[in-house]
Coordinates of C-alpha atoms in Angstrom, one line a residue:
M17 CA -30.7 -11.3 -16.1
K18 CA -29.3 -8.5 -18.3
A19 CA -26.0 -6.7 -18.2
K20 CA -25.3 -3.1 -19.4
K21 CA -22.9 -1.9 -22.1
Y22 CA -21.8 1.6 -21.1
F23 CA -20.6 4.2 -23.6
I24 CA -20.2 6.7 -20.8
L25 CA -19.6 6.2 -17.1
L26 CA -22.8 6.1 -14.9
S27 CA -22.7 6.5 -11.2
A28 CA -24.4 3.5 -9.5
L29 CA -25.2 5.3 -6.4
A30 CA -28.4 6.6 -4.7
L31 CA -30.9 8.3 -7.0
F32 CA -30.6 12.0 -7.7
G33 CA -32.6 14.5 -9.6
C34 CA -35.3 12.8 -11.8
S35 CA -36.6 9.5 -10.7
G36 CA -37.0 6.6 -13.1
E37 CA -40.8 7.1 -13.1
E38 CA -40.7 10.7 -14.2
S39 CA -40.9 11.7 -17.9
Q40 CA -37.8 13.3 -19.4
P41 CA -37.3 15.6 -22.4
E42 CA -37.3 13.8 -25.7
E43 CA -33.8 15.0 -26.5
I44 CA -32.5 13.4 -23.3
E45 CA -34.1 10.1 -24.3
N46 CA -32.5 10.3 -27.8
I47 CA -29.1 10.9 -26.4
Q48 CA -29.4 8.0 -23.9
E49 CA -30.3 5.8 -26.8
D50 CA -27.3 6.9 -28.8
I51 CA -24.5 7.2 -26.3
V52 CA -25.5 6.1 -22.8
V53 CA -26.6 2.5 -22.3
N54 CA -27.2 -0.4 -24.6
E55 CA -28.9 -3.4 -23.2
A56 CA -27.0 -6.6 -24.0
N57 CA -27.6 -10.3 -23.2
E58 CA -25.4 -11.6 -20.5
E59 CA -24.1 -14.3 -22.8
T60 CA -23.0 -13.0 -26.3
E61 CA -21.2 -14.9 -29.0
Q62 CA -19.4 -14.0 -32.2
G63 CA -21.4 -15.2 -35.2
S64 CA -23.2 -14.1 -38.4
N65 CA -26.2 -11.9 -39.0
E66 CA -29.0 -12.6 -41.4
E67 CA -27.0 -11.4 -44.4
G68 CA -24.1 -13.7 -43.5
Q69 CA -21.8 -10.9 -42.3
E70 CA -19.5 -11.6 -39.4
T71 CA -20.6 -9.8 -36.2
V72 CA -18.3 -8.5 -33.5
E73 CA -18.7 -10.0 -30.0
E74 CA -20.2 -7.3 -27.7
I75 CA -18.0 -6.4 -24.8
V76 CA -20.1 -6.2 -21.6
M77 CA -18.9 -3.4 -19.3
P78 CA -18.2 -4.7 -15.8
D79 CA -19.9 -2.9 -13.0
P80 CA -17.9 -0.7 -10.6
V81 CA -17.3 -2.2 -7.1
Q82 CA -19.4 -0.5 -4.5
Y83 CA -19.6 -0.7 -0.7
E84 CA -20.6 1.3 2.3
V85 CA -18.3 2.5 5.0
T86 CA -18.9 4.5 8.2
T87 CA -16.4 7.1 9.3
Y88 CA -16.1 10.2 11.4
I89 CA -15.9 13.6 9.6
D90 CA -14.2 16.1 11.9
E91 CA -15.2 19.0 9.7
I92 CA -18.9 18.6 10.6
E93 CA -18.4 16.6 13.8
E94 CA -20.6 13.8 12.7
E95 CA -20.4 10.1 12.0
V96 CA -21.4 9.5 8.3
T97 CA -22.1 6.6 6.1
I98 CA -20.4 6.9 2.7
T99 CA -21.1 4.9 -0.4
V100 CA -17.7 4.2 -2.1
E101 CA -17.6 3.2 -5.8
A102 CA -14.4 2.3 -7.6
G103 CA -13.7 1.3 -11.2
P104 CA -13.7 -0.2 -13.6
V105 CA -10.1 0.7 -14.3
F106 CA -9.8 1.9 -18.0
V107 CA -6.5 1.0 -19.6
E108 CA -5.2 3.0 -22.6
D109 CA -1.7 2.4 -23.8
D110 CA 0.7 2.4 -20.8
H111 CA -1.6 4.1 -18.4
A112 CA -5.0 3.6 -16.8
I113 CA -7.8 5.9 -15.5
L114 CA -9.5 4.9 -12.2
P115 CA -12.8 6.5 -11.3
I116 CA -13.6 7.0 -7.6
V117 CA -17.0 8.1 -6.5
L118 CA -18.1 9.1 -3.0
D119 CA -21.7 9.7 -2.1
S120 CA -23.6 10.1 1.1
D121 CA -27.2 10.6 2.2
N122 CA -25.9 12.8 5.1
E123 CA -27.9 16.0 5.4
T124 CA -24.8 18.1 6.0
A125 CA -22.4 18.2 3.2
F126 CA -18.7 17.7 3.8
R127 CA -15.6 18.0 1.7
F128 CA -14.2 15.0 -0.2
N129 CA -10.8 15.5 1.3
R130 CA -12.1 15.2 4.8
A131 CA -13.2 11.6 4.1
L132 CA -10.1 10.8 1.9
P133 CA -7.3 13.2 3.0
E134 CA -4.8 14.8 0.6
E135 CA -1.5 15.9 1.9
M136 CA 1.9 17.3 1.0
V137 CA 4.4 14.4 0.4
F138 CA 7.9 15.6 1.3
Y139 CA 10.0 13.3 -0.8
D140 CA 7.7 13.7 -3.9
N141 CA 7.5 17.5 -3.5
T142 CA 3.8 17.2 -4.3
N143 CA 0.8 18.9 -2.8
N144 CA -2.8 17.5 -2.8
Q145 CA -1.8 13.9 -3.1
F146 CA -4.5 11.5 -2.1
D147 CA -3.7 8.2 -0.4
I148 CA -5.0 6.1 -3.3
R149 CA -2.9 3.1 -4.4
L150 CA -3.5 0.2 -6.8
V151 CA -2.6 -3.2 -5.5
D152 CA -2.1 -6.0 -8.1
P153 CA -2.7 -9.3 -6.2
V154 CA -1.2 -11.5 -8.9
E155 CA 2.0 -9.5 -9.7
R156 CA 2.2 -8.5 -6.0
T157 CA 2.9 -4.9 -6.8
V158 CA 1.6 -1.5 -5.7
S159 CA 1.2 1.6 -7.9
H160 CA 1.1 5.3 -7.0
M161 CA -0.8 7.9 -8.9
G162 CA 1.1 9.3 -11.9
I163 CA 2.9 12.6 -11.4
F164 CA 3.5 15.3 -14.0
S165 CA 5.5 18.5 -13.8
W166 CA 4.7 21.9 -15.3
E167 CA 6.1 25.4 -15.0
H168 CA 3.9 27.7 -12.8
D169 CA 3.9 31.4 -13.9
T170 CA 3.5 32.7 -10.4
Y171 CA 6.1 30.6 -8.7
N172 CA 8.5 30.5 -11.7
D173 CA 9.3 26.9 -10.9
D174 CA 8.2 23.4 -11.8
L175 CA 5.3 22.0 -9.8
F176 CA 4.8 18.3 -9.4
T177 CA 1.2 17.5 -9.5
P178 CA -0.7 14.1 -9.1
L179 CA -2.7 13.1 -12.1
S180 CA -6.2 13.4 -10.6
T181 CA -9.2 15.6 -11.3
F182 CA -12.8 16.1 -10.1
I183 CA -15.6 16.1 -12.6
S184 CA -19.2 17.1 -11.7
E185 CA -22.0 19.4 -12.4
G186 CA -20.9 21.8 -9.7
G187 CA -20.0 25.3 -10.8
S188 CA -16.9 25.8 -8.5
T189 CA -14.0 23.7 -7.3
K190 CA -15.5 23.7 -3.8
D191 CA -18.9 22.6 -5.1
R192 CA -17.4 19.8 -7.1
R193 CA -15.8 18.4 -3.9
L194 CA -18.8 18.4 -1.6
V195 CA -20.2 15.1 -0.6
G196 CA -23.7 14.7 0.8
G197 CA -26.2 17.5 1.3
E198 CA -28.3 18.3 -1.7
G199 CA -25.7 17.8 -4.4
Y200 CA -24.7 14.9 -6.7
A201 CA -22.1 12.3 -5.9
V202 CA -18.5 13.5 -6.2
H203 CA -16.4 11.9 -9.0
L204 CA -12.6 11.8 -8.8
F205 CA -10.6 10.4 -11.8
T206 CA -7.0 9.3 -11.1
V207 CA -4.3 8.1 -13.4
F208 CA -1.9 5.1 -12.8
D209 CA 0.5 2.9 -14.5
A210 CA -1.5 0.3 -16.5
P211 CA -2.1 -2.8 -14.4
Q212 CA -1.0 -6.2 -15.7
S213 CA -3.8 -8.2 -14.1
N214 CA -7.6 -8.5 -14.8
D215 CA -8.5 -7.2 -11.4
V216 CA -6.8 -5.0 -8.8
H217 CA -7.5 -3.9 -5.2
V218 CA -7.8 -0.1 -4.6
F219 CA -6.3 1.1 -1.3
L220 CA -8.2 4.2 0.0
G221 CA -6.6 4.9 3.3
R222 CA -9.0 5.2 6.1
L223 CA -11.9 4.2 3.9
G224 CA -10.4 0.7 3.4
L225 CA -9.5 -1.6 0.6
V226 CA -11.8 -1.9 -2.4
E227 CA -11.6 -5.5 -3.6
N228 CA -11.4 -7.0 -7.1
V229 CA -11.9 -3.9 -9.1
P230 CA -12.2 -5.0 -12.8
V231 CA -9.6 -3.8 -15.4
V232 CA -10.8 -3.2 -19.0
T233 CA -9.3 -1.4 -22.0
R234 CA -10.9 1.8 -23.2
E235 CA -10.9 0.5 -26.8
E236 CA -12.9 -2.6 -26.0
T237 CA -15.6 -0.8 -24.0
T238 CA -15.8 2.3 -26.4
I239 CA -16.2 4.5 -23.3
S240 CA -16.8 8.1 -24.2
T241 CA -14.3 10.9 -23.4
L242 CA -15.4 14.1 -21.6
A243 CA -15.2 16.0 -24.9
E244 CA -17.4 13.4 -26.7
V245 CA -20.1 13.5 -24.0
S246 CA -20.0 17.3 -23.8
A247 CA -20.4 17.6 -27.5
E248 CA -23.5 15.5 -27.5
F249 CA -25.2 17.6 -24.9
D250 CA -24.0 20.9 -26.3
D251 CA -25.5 20.1 -29.6
E252 CA -28.9 19.5 -27.9
E253 CA -28.5 22.6 -25.7
I254 CA -29.2 20.7 -22.6
G255 CA -28.3 22.3 -19.2
P256 CA -26.4 20.5 -16.4
E257 CA -29.6 20.2 -14.4
E258 CA -31.1 18.0 -17.1
R259 CA -27.9 15.9 -17.7
V260 CA -29.2 12.8 -15.9
D261 CA -30.2 9.4 -17.1
S262 CA -33.5 7.6 -16.6
K263 CA -32.4 6.6 -13.1
G264 CA -31.5 10.1 -12.0
H265 CA -27.7 9.6 -12.3
F266 CA -25.6 12.5 -13.6
I267 CA -24.0 11.6 -16.9
Y268 CA -20.2 11.7 -17.3
G269 CA -17.6 10.3 -19.6
V270 CA -14.2 9.0 -18.5
P271 CA -11.4 11.6 -19.3
T272 CA -8.4 10.8 -21.4
L273 CA -4.9 11.4 -19.9
L274 CA -4.7 14.7 -21.7
E275 CA -8.1 15.8 -20.4
V276 CA -7.0 15.0 -16.8
V277 CA -3.9 17.2 -17.4
Q278 CA -6.1 20.0 -18.9
Q279 CA -8.5 19.8 -15.9
T280 CA -5.6 20.0 -13.5
V281 CA -3.7 23.1 -14.9
S282 CA -4.9 26.1 -16.8
S283 CA -5.9 25.5 -20.4
S284 CA -3.4 28.1 -21.5
A285 CA -0.6 26.3 -19.8
V286 CA -1.4 23.1 -21.7
A287 CA -2.4 24.7 -25.0
E288 CA 1.2 25.8 -25.6
D289 CA 2.5 22.2 -26.0
P290 CA 0.3 19.4 -24.5
E291 CA 2.9 16.8 -25.5
E292 CA 5.4 18.5 -23.3
H293 CA 3.3 17.8 -20.2
L294 CA 2.6 14.2 -21.3
E295 CA 6.3 13.5 -21.7
S296 CA 6.9 14.8 -18.1
I297 CA 4.6 12.2 -16.5
Q298 CA 6.2 9.6 -14.2
F299 CA 4.5 6.4 -13.2
R300 CA 5.7 4.1 -10.4
T301 CA 4.9 0.5 -9.8
M302 CA 6.9 -1.2 -7.1
P303 CA 7.1 -4.8 -5.8
L304 CA 5.5 -5.5 -2.4
E305 CA 7.6 -7.0 0.4
V306 CA 6.9 -8.8 3.6
Y307 CA 9.1 -8.1 6.6
S308 CA 9.0 -10.2 9.7
E309 CA 11.2 -10.8 12.8
S310 CA 11.8 -13.8 15.0
L311 CA 10.5 -13.4 18.6
E312 CA 13.3 -15.6 20.0
S313 CA 16.4 -14.5 18.0
S314 CA 17.7 -11.6 16.0
V315 CA 16.8 -13.3 12.7
S316 CA 14.5 -11.3 10.4
R317 CA 13.2 -12.0 7.0
V318 CA 12.1 -10.2 3.8
D319 CA 9.9 -12.0 1.3
E320 CA 9.2 -10.9 -2.3
I321 CA 7.3 -12.7 -5.0
E322 CA 10.2 -15.0 -6.1
H323 CA 13.0 -14.0 -3.7
S324 CA 13.6 -14.1 0.1
T325 CA 16.3 -12.7 2.4
I326 CA 17.2 -13.8 5.9
I327 CA 18.9 -11.2 7.9
L328 CA 21.4 -12.1 10.7
S329 CA 22.8 -9.5 13.1
S330 CA 26.6 -9.4 13.0
D331 CA 26.6 -8.1 16.6
V332 CA 25.2 -11.5 17.7
L333 CA 27.3 -13.6 15.3
F334 CA 30.7 -11.8 15.8
D335 CA 32.6 -9.7 18.3
F336 CA 33.4 -6.1 17.4
D337 CA 35.7 -5.9 14.3
D338 CA 36.1 -9.7 14.3
S339 CA 35.1 -12.4 11.8
T340 CA 35.2 -15.4 14.2
L341 CA 31.8 -16.7 15.1
T342 CA 30.7 -16.3 18.8
E343 CA 29.3 -19.1 21.0
E344 CA 25.8 -17.6 20.5
A345 CA 26.1 -17.8 16.8
D346 CA 24.8 -21.3 16.5
T347 CA 21.4 -20.3 17.9
E348 CA 21.0 -17.7 15.3
L349 CA 22.2 -20.0 12.5
E350 CA 19.8 -22.8 13.6
A351 CA 17.0 -20.2 13.5
A352 CA 18.1 -19.3 9.9
I353 CA 18.1 -23.0 9.0
A354 CA 14.5 -23.3 10.2
E355 CA 13.6 -20.5 7.8
L356 CA 15.1 -22.4 4.9
E357 CA 12.7 -25.4 5.5
G358 CA 11.2 -26.6 2.2
V359 CA 13.7 -24.9 -0.1
D360 CA 14.6 -27.0 -3.1
G361 CA 17.2 -25.8 -5.5
G362 CA 18.2 -22.4 -6.7
E363 CA 21.1 -20.3 -5.5
L364 CA 22.0 -19.4 -2.0
Q365 CA 23.9 -16.1 -1.7
I366 CA 25.6 -15.3 1.6
V367 CA 26.4 -11.6 1.7
G368 CA 28.3 -9.7 4.5
H369 CA 27.6 -6.0 5.3
T370 CA 29.2 -3.5 7.6
D371 CA 28.6 0.0 9.0
N372 CA 30.7 2.9 7.7
E373 CA 33.2 3.0 10.4
H374 CA 36.8 2.7 9.1
T375 CA 37.7 2.7 5.4
E376 CA 35.8 0.9 2.6
E377 CA 38.8 -1.3 2.0
Y378 CA 38.9 -2.4 5.6
N379 CA 35.1 -3.1 5.7
Q380 CA 35.3 -4.9 2.3
E381 CA 37.7 -7.5 3.8
L382 CA 35.7 -7.7 7.0
S383 CA 32.4 -8.3 5.2
E384 CA 33.9 -11.0 3.0
D385 CA 35.5 -12.8 5.9
R386 CA 32.2 -12.7 7.9
A387 CA 30.2 -14.1 4.9
E388 CA 32.7 -16.9 4.5
A389 CA 32.6 -17.7 8.2
V390 CA 28.8 -18.1 8.1
H391 CA 29.1 -20.2 4.9
N392 CA 31.5 -22.6 6.6
R393 CA 29.4 -23.0 9.7
L394 CA 26.1 -23.5 7.8
N395 CA 27.8 -26.2 5.8
E396 CA 28.6 -28.0 9.1
L397 CA 25.1 -27.6 10.5
M398 CA 23.1 -28.5 7.4
S399 CA 23.5 -29.9 3.9
L400 CA 24.0 -27.1 1.4
E401 CA 23.7 -29.6 -1.4
L402 CA 19.9 -28.8 -1.6
F403 CA 21.0 -25.6 -3.4
D404 CA 22.1 -25.6 -7.0
E405 CA 24.8 -23.1 -6.1
V406 CA 26.2 -21.4 -3.0
T407 CA 28.2 -18.2 -3.3
T408 CA 29.6 -15.7 -0.8
R409 CA 30.6 -12.0 -1.1
G410 CA 31.1 -8.9 0.9
D411 CA 29.5 -5.5 0.2
S412 CA 31.3 -3.4 2.8
F413 CA 29.0 -0.5 3.7
R414 CA 27.6 0.1 0.2
E415 CA 24.1 -1.4 0.9
P416 CA 22.9 0.2 4.2
I417 CA 19.4 -0.5 5.4
A418 CA 19.5 2.2 8.1
D419 CA 21.1 5.5 8.8
N420 CA 24.8 5.2 9.6
D421 CA 24.8 8.5 11.4
N422 CA 23.5 7.0 14.7
A423 CA 24.4 3.9 16.8
E424 CA 21.1 2.1 16.2
G425 CA 21.4 2.5 12.4
R426 CA 25.0 1.3 12.3
A427 CA 24.0 -1.8 14.4
R428 CA 21.2 -2.6 11.8
N429 CA 23.7 -2.2 9.0
R430 CA 26.2 -4.7 10.5
R431 CA 24.6 -7.9 9.2
V432 CA 24.9 -11.1 7.1
E433 CA 22.2 -11.8 4.6
L434 CA 21.1 -15.1 3.1
H435 CA 19.4 -14.7 -0.3
F436 CA 17.4 -17.6 -1.7
T437 CA 14.4 -18.7 -3.8
P438 CA 11.5 -19.6 -1.5
P439 CA 9.5 -22.8 -2.0
T440 CA 6.5 -22.5 -4.3
E441 CA 4.2 -23.9 -1.7
P442 CA 4.8 -22.4 1.8
I443 CA 6.0 -24.7 4.5
V444 CA 4.9 -23.8 8.0
V445 CA 7.4 -24.7 10.7
E446 CA 5.4 -24.9 14.0
S447 CA 7.1 -22.8 16.6
E448 CA 7.0 -23.5 20.3
T449 CA 8.2 -20.0 21.1
E450 CA 6.1 -18.3 23.8
I451 CA 4.8 -14.8 23.0
P452 CA 6.8 -12.4 25.1
E453 CA 4.9 -10.4 27.7
T454 CA 3.8 -6.9 26.6
E455 CA 5.0 -3.9 28.5
G456 CA 1.7 -2.2 28.0
V457 CA -2.0 -2.8 28.0
E458 CA -3.2 -6.4 27.0
V459 CA -6.8 -7.3 26.4
T460 CA -8.8 -10.0 24.5
Y461 CA -10.9 -9.2 21.5
P462 CA -13.5 -7.6 21.4
E463 CA -12.3 -5.5 24.3
H464 CA -10.7 -2.2 23.7
A465 CA -7.1 -1.4 24.6
D466 CA -7.3 1.8 26.7
T467 CA -4.1 3.9 26.5
Q468 CA -3.3 7.4 27.3
Y469 CA -3.5 8.3 23.6
G470 CA -7.0 6.8 23.1
S471 CA -9.0 3.6 23.2
V472 CA -7.9 1.2 20.5
E473 CA -10.6 -1.0 19.0
I474 CA -10.2 -3.6 16.2
E475 CA -13.2 -3.3 14.0
S476 CA -12.3 -6.2 11.7
V477 CA -9.5 -8.2 10.1
K478 CA -10.4 -9.8 6.8
R479 CA -8.6 -12.0 4.4
V480 CA -8.4 -10.7 0.8
D481 CA -6.3 -13.0 -1.5
D482 CA -2.8 -13.1 0.2
L483 CA -3.5 -10.1 2.4
F484 CA -5.0 -9.6 5.9
V485 CA -6.8 -6.2 5.8
G486 CA -7.4 -4.6 9.2
R487 CA -9.6 -1.7 10.2
I488 CA -8.8 -0.1 13.5
K489 CA -10.8 2.6 15.4
V490 CA -9.2 4.9 17.9
N491 CA -11.4 6.9 20.3
R492 CA -9.7 10.1 21.1
K493 CA -8.8 11.3 24.6
D494 CA -9.0 15.1 25.4
G495 CA -5.7 16.9 25.0
M496 CA -3.9 14.0 23.4
I497 CA -2.6 13.5 19.8
D498 CA -4.6 10.3 19.2
R499 CA -2.6 9.2 16.2
E500 CA 0.2 8.2 18.6
A501 CA -2.0 5.3 19.7
L502 CA -1.0 3.6 16.4
Q503 CA 2.7 4.8 16.3
Q504 CA 6.0 3.9 17.8
R505 CA 7.8 6.8 19.4
M506 CA 10.9 7.1 21.5
D507 CA 12.8 10.2 22.5
G508 CA 10.6 12.3 20.3
E509 CA 11.5 10.1 17.2
V510 CA 8.7 8.5 15.2
Y511 CA 9.7 4.9 14.3
G512 CA 8.7 3.9 10.8
A513 CA 8.6 0.8 8.6
R514 CA 10.3 -2.3 9.9
G515 CA 10.9 -0.6 13.3
M516 CA 13.4 2.0 11.8
T517 CA 13.2 5.7 12.4
Q518 CA 11.2 7.6 9.9
G519 CA 14.2 9.8 9.4
D520 CA 15.7 6.8 7.7
H521 CA 12.7 6.0 5.5
G522 CA 10.7 9.1 4.8
Y523 CA 9.3 12.0 6.8
E524 CA 5.6 11.1 7.0
T525 CA 4.8 11.6 10.7
R526 CA 1.1 10.7 10.5
R527 CA 1.2 7.2 9.1
V528 CA 0.8 3.7 10.7
D529 CA 4.0 1.6 10.8
G530 CA 4.4 -0.2 14.1
V531 CA 1.0 -2.1 14.4
T532 CA 2.1 -5.7 13.9
L533 CA 0.8 -9.3 14.0
L534 CA 2.2 -11.9 16.3
H535 CA 2.0 -15.5 15.1
N536 CA 4.0 -18.7 15.3
G537 CA 7.0 -17.2 16.9
R538 CA 7.3 -14.2 14.5
R539 CA 6.3 -10.5 14.4
Y540 CA 4.9 -9.4 11.0
Y541 CA 5.0 -5.8 10.1
P542 CA 2.5 -4.2 7.6
I543 CA 3.3 -5.1 4.0
D544 CA 5.7 -2.5 2.6
Y545 CA 7.8 -1.5 -0.4
Y546 CA 10.7 0.7 -1.5
V547 CA 9.4 4.0 -3.0
E548 CA 11.0 5.0 -6.3
T549 CA 12.2 8.6 -6.2
L550 CA 10.7 11.0 -8.8
E551 CA 13.1 12.8 -11.0
G552 CA 13.5 16.5 -10.1
T553 CA 11.7 16.3 -6.8
E554 CA 12.8 17.0 -3.2
G555 CA 13.4 13.3 -2.9
E556 CA 15.9 13.3 -5.6
S557 CA 17.5 16.5 -4.3
F558 CA 17.8 14.8 -0.9
E559 CA 19.6 11.8 -2.5
E560 CA 21.9 14.2 -4.3
R561 CA 22.8 15.8 -1.0
Q562 CA 23.8 12.4 0.2
E563 CA 26.4 12.0 -2.5
G564 CA 29.1 13.1 0.0
R565 CA 28.2 10.1 2.1
E566 CA 29.0 6.6 1.0
E567 CA 25.5 5.4 0.4
E568 CA 22.1 6.5 -0.9
R569 CA 19.0 6.7 1.2
E570 CA 15.8 5.0 0.2
Y571 CA 12.2 5.3 1.5
I572 CA 10.1 2.4 2.7
L573 CA 6.4 2.9 2.7
P574 CA 3.9 0.5 4.4
L575 CA 0.6 -0.4 2.9
S576 CA -1.3 1.4 5.7
D577 CA -2.8 4.8 6.4
R578 CA -0.4 7.6 5.6
F579 CA -2.5 10.6 6.8
L580 CA -3.9 9.8 10.2
A581 CA -6.5 12.3 11.6
D582 CA -5.3 15.0 14.0
S583 CA -8.8 15.9 15.4
G584 CA -12.3 14.6 16.0
E585 CA -13.8 12.3 18.5
Y586 CA -12.4 9.2 16.9
F587 CA -10.8 8.1 13.6
Y588 CA -10.3 4.9 11.6
A589 CA -7.2 3.5 10.0
T590 CA -6.5 0.7 7.5
V591 CA -3.5 -1.6 7.8
V592 CA -2.6 -4.4 5.4
W593 CA -0.5 -7.4 6.6
P594 CA 0.5 -10.7 4.9
A595 CA -2.1 -13.5 5.2
L596 CA -1.1 -16.1 7.7
A597 CA -2.1 -19.7 8.4
T598 CA -4.5 -18.9 11.3
D599 CA -8.1 -18.0 11.9
S600 CA -7.2 -15.5 14.6
V601 CA -4.3 -13.2 15.3
I602 CA -2.6 -11.1 18.0
I603 CA -2.4 -7.4 17.1
D604 CA 0.4 -5.6 18.9
L605 CA 1.9 -2.1 19.0
E606 CA 5.5 -3.0 19.9
F607 CA 8.0 -1.1 21.8
P608 CA 11.2 -0.4 19.8
E609 CA 14.4 -1.9 20.8
M610 CA 16.6 0.5 22.8
S611 CA 19.6 0.7 25.0
G612 CA 19.9 2.3 28.4
D613 CA 19.1 1.7 32.0
E614 CA 15.8 0.3 33.3
E615 CA 14.6 3.6 34.7
R616 CA 15.0 5.3 31.2
R617 CA 13.2 2.4 29.6
A618 CA 10.3 2.5 32.0
D619 CA 9.9 6.2 31.2
Q620 CA 9.9 5.5 27.5
V621 CA 7.3 2.7 27.8
E622 CA 5.0 5.0 29.7
R623 CA 5.3 7.7 27.0
L624 CA 4.9 5.2 24.1
A625 CA 1.9 3.4 25.6
P626 CA 2.2 0.0 23.8
W627 CA -0.8 -2.3 23.6
R628 CA -1.8 -5.8 22.6
I629 CA -5.2 -7.3 21.6
L630 CA -5.5 -11.1 21.7
D631 CA -7.6 -13.6 19.7
V632 CA -8.8 -11.2 16.9
P633 CA -10.8 -13.3 14.5
V634 CA -10.0 -13.3 10.8
E635 CA -13.0 -13.1 8.4
G636 CA -13.0 -15.4 5.4
N637 CA -9.7 -17.1 6.0
D638 CA -9.5 -20.6 4.6
Y639 CA -5.7 -20.4 4.5
A640 CA -5.0 -22.3 7.6
G641 CA -6.3 -25.6 6.3
S642 CA -4.4 -25.4 3.0
V643 CA -0.8 -24.9 4.2
D644 CA 1.6 -27.8 4.6
T645 CA 3.5 -28.0 7.8
A646 CA 7.0 -29.5 7.9
E647 CA 5.6 -32.6 9.4
D648 CA 3.0 -32.9 6.6
S649 CA 5.8 -32.6 4.0
E650 CA 7.8 -35.5 5.6
E651 CA 4.7 -37.6 5.6
D652 CA 4.1 -36.8 1.9
E653 CA 7.6 -37.9 1.1
V654 CA 7.1 -41.2 2.9
D655 CA 3.8 -41.8 1.0
E656 CA 5.5 -41.1 -2.3
E657 CA 8.3 -43.6 -1.5
N658 CA 5.7 -46.2 -0.6
D659 CA 3.8 -45.6 -3.8
E660 CA 6.9 -46.2 -5.8

């Protein structure tokens, strides 16, 4: 078997133009020999040639990751099969270029952005932003496309533009973005912060998650730039229609960062001072978090790669404006103690938080007293000696997690948090909690949940590393906005990440937030993260407008579809949850917590149309058999003692 060493990027899609059996002009063959493909043995070693000179180990270019996906394109009102190709990711200095290729044998052409939507992002102040994200499974981070700013002559203002560009043989921008029909495949090049791992996953919104895309450096692959490839063909006076290799694939290079910028804005704008544009680029890589809630208490939890937080509601622990624990507090604290199972060492921080009622001085004292009260009672209910250090503090209302302008937000902000280092190996505490009854439609997989906003179908849930990747199909009902089949809404408000209003955490009203997993007494939300605000954007201006308030506002974004379809017979959505110790899951669109009488609640339930699908199988999940339970850990300790 042989592998290929690429000096320029070749699309590995269906054949176009000339077939491999047709003869080609001699100049094409010469160029291919010089800059296109060198055949290399799969196994190469560094050694010496016949003259005794040291030879350099040849770097074998990894292939792109390719798969087929079926989706509905409302523009042409057809279901189409798309071949998606991603990577390799080419690292150069502190950034990386990711090639994305879409191709289809569909007879009718459709625009690239009807398969992979691009939208205005309010808090980034950017137009034409695709929902493409890099997920590093080792570092457990997510990266957004780089953004650069430039002054537009017409608008006399800075524009914030994602670093992405289309490259193809098409003569116009529209032609370069058409997939299918009689044209070539569409190539999109995007720029990200350089990944730290050897492989990454690429999140492509409704098109799914591309797994294990290889990461290489441009230097080690000697991949050609656009200018280098263009120069080779220009010297030979070869037209675009002849720029294909022996397999009929159109020949491209991989652009440099500057070439992406040049393709995005006018050449005159960049020619003045290219370095100025490069210096304005902002990259964002953010840690992923897992948020879950207990089904039998108010206890919730946030897990990061080396840090976990248990959140206790002060409204359950304490009476209003009081720091004496209530009779119900022990139930909550016992639930928190169960979450600490398996912890060995590290620091336990107990932190009190309040809403912004009263003065900061008053709330500072109240938050400190409540943290100390929780510390004292925990010390009575468990041994805190398993921690290396236990500290308490109060943060008043300086660290809100919700909007203090409404009662619901203030209730969320009144809390006590336990910060600790989670065990290296997860310990599963088997829960006997019964799953609460749903207030909406309940079916068993593979049945569809038929709601007033559409029929919800789970196409698949698949384990990928520490992730569960779900693909959901919604069949539209006439006259209804079908995206509401995957959203939490109440009183006209769209609820966002972690069950909070999207007014709290970003104004993207077409994303998936509330589709959760129920397992082992807990509700797991889609994996999410805090979005870093870009300097000089609407997001930053919004934060600056909040300076009169006592806190800053941050955005939480789930690793799920951001731009759900508004039209068409049906649509698909991708949702990513944490991997769990089970081979089947319950998928549930929950109803948000709310106050009010039963009549009002019944009205809201009818308008929200919650649903639940039971026994959804998980593909490729070997996780269940590899996780220790609390009982297993106790048995292991006994075995170790016997061995000694």
